């Protein structure tokens, strides 16, 4: 055929013949395939047929035929032209695409992506449009008509900015919703969008979404050969007359409300997910704690570690705890470890040797004393070297009855004995008259001498001095000087002073003699050295013993033991020395293990808290191996404790103690640390982020305000977006003059009007302003749109895995930027029944095209965006296999609200397998060839059962086959089913469908 004229074949009526009519959706065209065949085979070109003259009816056929005859005759080719008409089915859409590229490739290459695919496909694509620096995705989310997640909104923002990129997303990730938002947002900014899909079904999904958001008047449907000029003219007229009346005040109020409540919710989310130094937020810490093993006790972790320390410090501690078992396995930490009283800040071999020697001495002293009968029990009650020193003193103390000792203590408490001690101390100093009369005079009766002195003083003048000196002779041997050396008149004062001292001494002697213990005997004279010392020492011992044996509320066992020992034993200097040896060894050991003696004693005391140091020491004696000369077990403990030193620096003293005592096993230390980090982070994050005072009611009100305002905004957008589109037009649709007037007149013509392509060639800029979105296929782009004008700002390819590279170039070249949307894992375009042709014109080293424009762009390193949230499946099992096998588990899905998968368990949700005993018929003839009749019949029975169980509504069902023959067989069986609702459902738009896999 030389000329192809599109027609439709219609039945005139039941029993009548068919009627042929011109298809006004298409136009007559030369057979370019024949022209190309003649050119390639014979070098023949026929300009009169390739670009034929036209008249009112279309192509001037006589002129075209004449030109063909002349060209054939000129080249003497054995062909003839016959003036006949044949009715046939021809598919030559691909030729239009080829011809479009052949004639306009230089113009189409003006698109940056096309240039890249032609010249630099192995390099990364360099987008001439700068990346979007920052975008308020929350605000953008309110401005798009379909709810979107952040990854979808980023794609919307980049598309509106004129960026070229690939948008990949597995099934159910919202690709069509994202395309709808891209179109709406881009149109609202005054730009024009060309939407391209190979399959009508893909376009219909987006078209329905655009209709739902109020963009139907602005989106021209030019997808396929069914796009009739009259319908297209009607669409353009509708776009010109479109009007929108949004409620601006309401939109502004709701936008501000949404922004305010969204800010509050965002701040809450930020606080909830704000991480501390450990990298944990409150949400993360709580999740980690709940996920931790229940039988592992959490280590105590201070808040300072998770709030102020660097993450490297936490990692350092975690690393130490992971390797802790290496030293713990040798040290055997336990609550009563034989070396558990040692807590060094750093490992020191010389210190370990010193401790070992001190421990040997302490152990030997204990062993020697324990050999004495009746000593061991009291010895174990001693809690400190101070106790032992007290016992050592008591061992050599003078013995008195216990009741006497207690009575002395009571008199000490009353202040009586301290007063006597003061009197005794005051009496001790020598008197002035001791040089004349010795202190032994105080043991005699002074009153007669005092009487004689008074009589001598009262005697006559003559002989008085002699009589006064004579009084001195009554002192006897106590008189230390010659009476003549003493002045007579000094005798009476001297006697009086001695008498006063004698009287005071008598009172002191009387007071001491009344004490419960014997302190003085008859004739006791404190001015005699031995008497004074004896009384003082006896009284001091009595006072100390009373205090030492006084009952106590804190150490009753120890006091009771001391009292029993004191009452039942005699003073023993040798035992005192042995006890003193233990006390000194104890102190020496304390000095060896602690920074100070007090610190060391505290370490020992903490170690032996339950049973006391000595009893604990004896219970753990064997494990210390003190009989060896080298401190092997001590060195192992040193290594273990030294490994835990960083915990002390991190203020993790309680955790360190738990590990040293074995309460937390070393094998679980790292797990316990992480659990402790989580537990502390929960508290620390709650306090630092002010979440302890979280107001549930206020938060719920904020959520409600946000959802209400967002819903109100989304309700208003179908009016606001069209209003923005209309407002950003650079023309006045109401103007009837100029090009606008001409276009209106063309649109109003009932007959003989311009073709669709002619409309775009003459009024393309106006049409794309009034209807800035075109929904097309690659073939309709080449058929309707001129190639020498860039009528669109953005071209969006949907189901790009189904579009060949060559088919996509024409659409890309008619726009400034490109958004390629699809899924690389979906099936590429079919190659069934296509002829493989080797192109000899291909340049050596040229890079072969990929199967689809999607894979071509990916391989050509065009920037990629990924949609990873899967929303469609009501049961995760529907997507789990694909996610694992094809998408590297990058896809995030949402848990189903039921516990198990499978049709039986979940009301038809999920994946289930029904095996039938059928066979695939690879040979034969008739409708059963390349089918499985048993499987087909089983499917039909299942569908019939579902319809029977749902009498009130049509079940939502789809059937997918792996070849067209099985599809045809199943559909035929369904139409033959007794239930007429099944056949009706097959003809409904959203009813039952049966499709071959490639057409899904």
mmCIF file of C-alpha atoms in Angstrom, residues 115 127 150 313 354 456 478 611 684 693 712 726 897 920:
data_model
loop_
_atom_site.group_PDB
_atom_site.id
_atom_site.type_symbol
_atom_site.label_atom_id
_atom_site.label_comp_id
_atom_site.label_asym_id
_atom_site.label_seq_id
_atom_site.Cartn_x
_atom_site.Cartn_y
_atom_site.Cartn_z
ATOM 1 C CA UNK A 115 22.614 14.828 24.866
ATOM 2 C CA UNK A 127 22.365 18.319 35.602
ATOM 3 C CA UNK A 150 9.343 12.742 52.824
ATOM 4 C CA UNK A 313 34.299 6.786 75.907
ATOM 5 C CA UNK A 354 54.219 -6.265 99.160
ATOM 6 C CA UNK A 456 53.552 28.007 172.758
ATOM 7 C CA UNK A 478 59.754 13.973 159.311
ATOM 8 C CA UNK A 611 30.940 -12.080 108.621
ATOM 9 C CA UNK A 684 18.243 11.048 81.269
ATOM 10 C CA UNK A 693 5.769 16.207 82.272
ATOM 11 C CA UNK A 712 -9.387 21.022 55.385
ATOM 12 C CA UNK A 726 -5.267 30.002 35.846
ATOM 13 C CA UNK A 897 -3.280 -6.291 61.979
ATOM 14 C CA UNK A 920 0.404 -27.742 30.471
#
